[in-house]
């Protein structure tokens, strides 16, 4: 029996250079509100530009802007990698 690969992952799982589309925000209401205020909403296209060492923040490109996002916050964004 073949396993079906789930194309959805968290943003924290994406490698540097990966372009993804946000599918869902899975954090609490306050975190989701803050993420949406800065542009992280369902359907947005994002790119991982870099990662800081020791589980530090990720650098994300969103609407031609570079933003730092804590790893814990990135784990709350469910994304699908773009082809």
Short mmCIF file of C-alpha atoms in Angstrom, two decimals:
data_model
loop_
_atom_site.label_atom_id
_atom_site.label_comp_id
_atom_site.label_asym_id
_atom_site.label_seq_id
_atom_site.Cartn_x
_atom_site.Cartn_y
_atom_site.Cartn_z
CA UNK A 1 0.00 0.00 0.00
CA UNK A 2 1.41 3.38 -1.00
CA UNK A 3 1.54 6.17 1.54
CA UNK A 4 0.15 9.52 0.51
CA UNK A 5 2.59 12.31 1.27
CA UNK A 6 1.05 15.27 3.07
CA UNK A 7 2.16 18.37 1.13
CA UNK A 8 1.39 20.65 4.10
CA UNK A 9 4.19 21.34 6.59
CA UNK A 10 5.03 24.08 9.05
CA UNK A 11 7.06 27.06 7.93
CA UNK A 12 9.73 25.96 10.41
CA UNK A 13 10.22 22.77 8.32
CA UNK A 14 10.98 24.67 5.10
CA UNK A 15 14.59 24.91 3.88
CA UNK A 16 16.31 28.15 2.93
CA UNK A 17 15.15 29.26 -0.51
CA UNK A 18 11.79 27.46 -0.30
CA UNK A 19 8.77 29.35 -1.61
CA UNK A 20 5.48 28.40 0.08
CA UNK A 21 1.86 29.44 0.34
CA UNK A 22 0.32 29.81 3.79
CA UNK A 23 -2.55 27.34 4.20
CA UNK A 24 -3.50 27.92 7.84
CA UNK A 25 -2.50 29.76 11.00
CA UNK A 26 -2.65 27.26 13.84
CA UNK A 27 -1.62 29.42 16.80
CA UNK A 28 -3.84 30.92 19.47
CA UNK A 29 -6.14 33.82 18.61
CA UNK A 30 -3.70 36.51 19.79
CA UNK A 31 -0.75 35.11 17.83
CA UNK A 32 -2.90 34.65 14.71
CA UNK A 33 -4.11 38.25 14.99
CA UNK A 34 -0.55 39.58 15.27
CA UNK A 35 0.65 37.47 12.34
CA UNK A 36 -2.23 38.65 10.15
CA UNK A 37 -1.50 42.29 11.07
CA UNK A 38 2.00 42.00 9.59
CA UNK A 39 0.82 40.15 6.47
CA UNK A 40 0.95 36.45 7.33
CA UNK A 41 -2.51 35.34 6.19
CA UNK A 42 -3.96 32.33 4.39
CA UNK A 43 -2.97 32.42 0.71
CA UNK A 44 0.10 34.66 1.16
CA UNK A 45 3.25 33.59 -0.70
CA UNK A 46 6.42 33.59 1.40
CA UNK A 47 10.08 32.66 0.90
CA UNK A 48 12.58 31.48 3.50
CA UNK A 49 15.63 33.73 3.17
CA UNK A 50 17.66 32.51 6.12
CA UNK A 51 17.83 30.95 9.56
CA UNK A 52 19.70 32.08 12.64
CA UNK A 53 21.75 29.47 14.51
CA UNK A 54 20.68 27.59 17.64
CA UNK A 55 16.94 27.51 16.81
CA UNK A 56 16.89 31.28 16.44
CA UNK A 57 14.56 33.32 14.22
CA UNK A 58 13.92 32.69 10.54
CA UNK A 59 14.20 35.46 7.95
CA UNK A 60 11.14 35.43 5.69
CA UNK A 61 10.42 37.42 2.53
CA UNK A 62 6.80 38.57 2.39
CA UNK A 63 5.55 41.14 -0.14
CA UNK A 64 9.13 42.20 -1.00
CA UNK A 65 9.93 42.80 2.69
CA UNK A 66 12.27 40.80 4.90
CA UNK A 67 10.87 39.90 8.32
CA UNK A 68 12.30 37.92 11.23
CA UNK A 69 9.97 35.34 12.71
CA UNK A 70 10.63 33.33 15.87
CA UNK A 71 10.90 29.59 15.32
CA UNK A 72 7.92 29.01 17.64
CA UNK A 73 5.80 31.34 15.53
CA UNK A 74 6.99 29.68 12.30
CA UNK A 75 5.83 26.36 13.74
CA UNK A 76 2.28 27.75 13.89
CA UNK A 77 2.13 28.53 10.15
CA UNK A 78 0.96 25.59 8.03
CA UNK A 79 2.32 26.00 4.51
CA UNK A 80 2.37 24.20 1.18
CA UNK A 81 5.55 24.39 -0.85
CA UNK A 82 5.07 25.99 -4.26
CA UNK A 83 6.31 24.05 -7.28
#
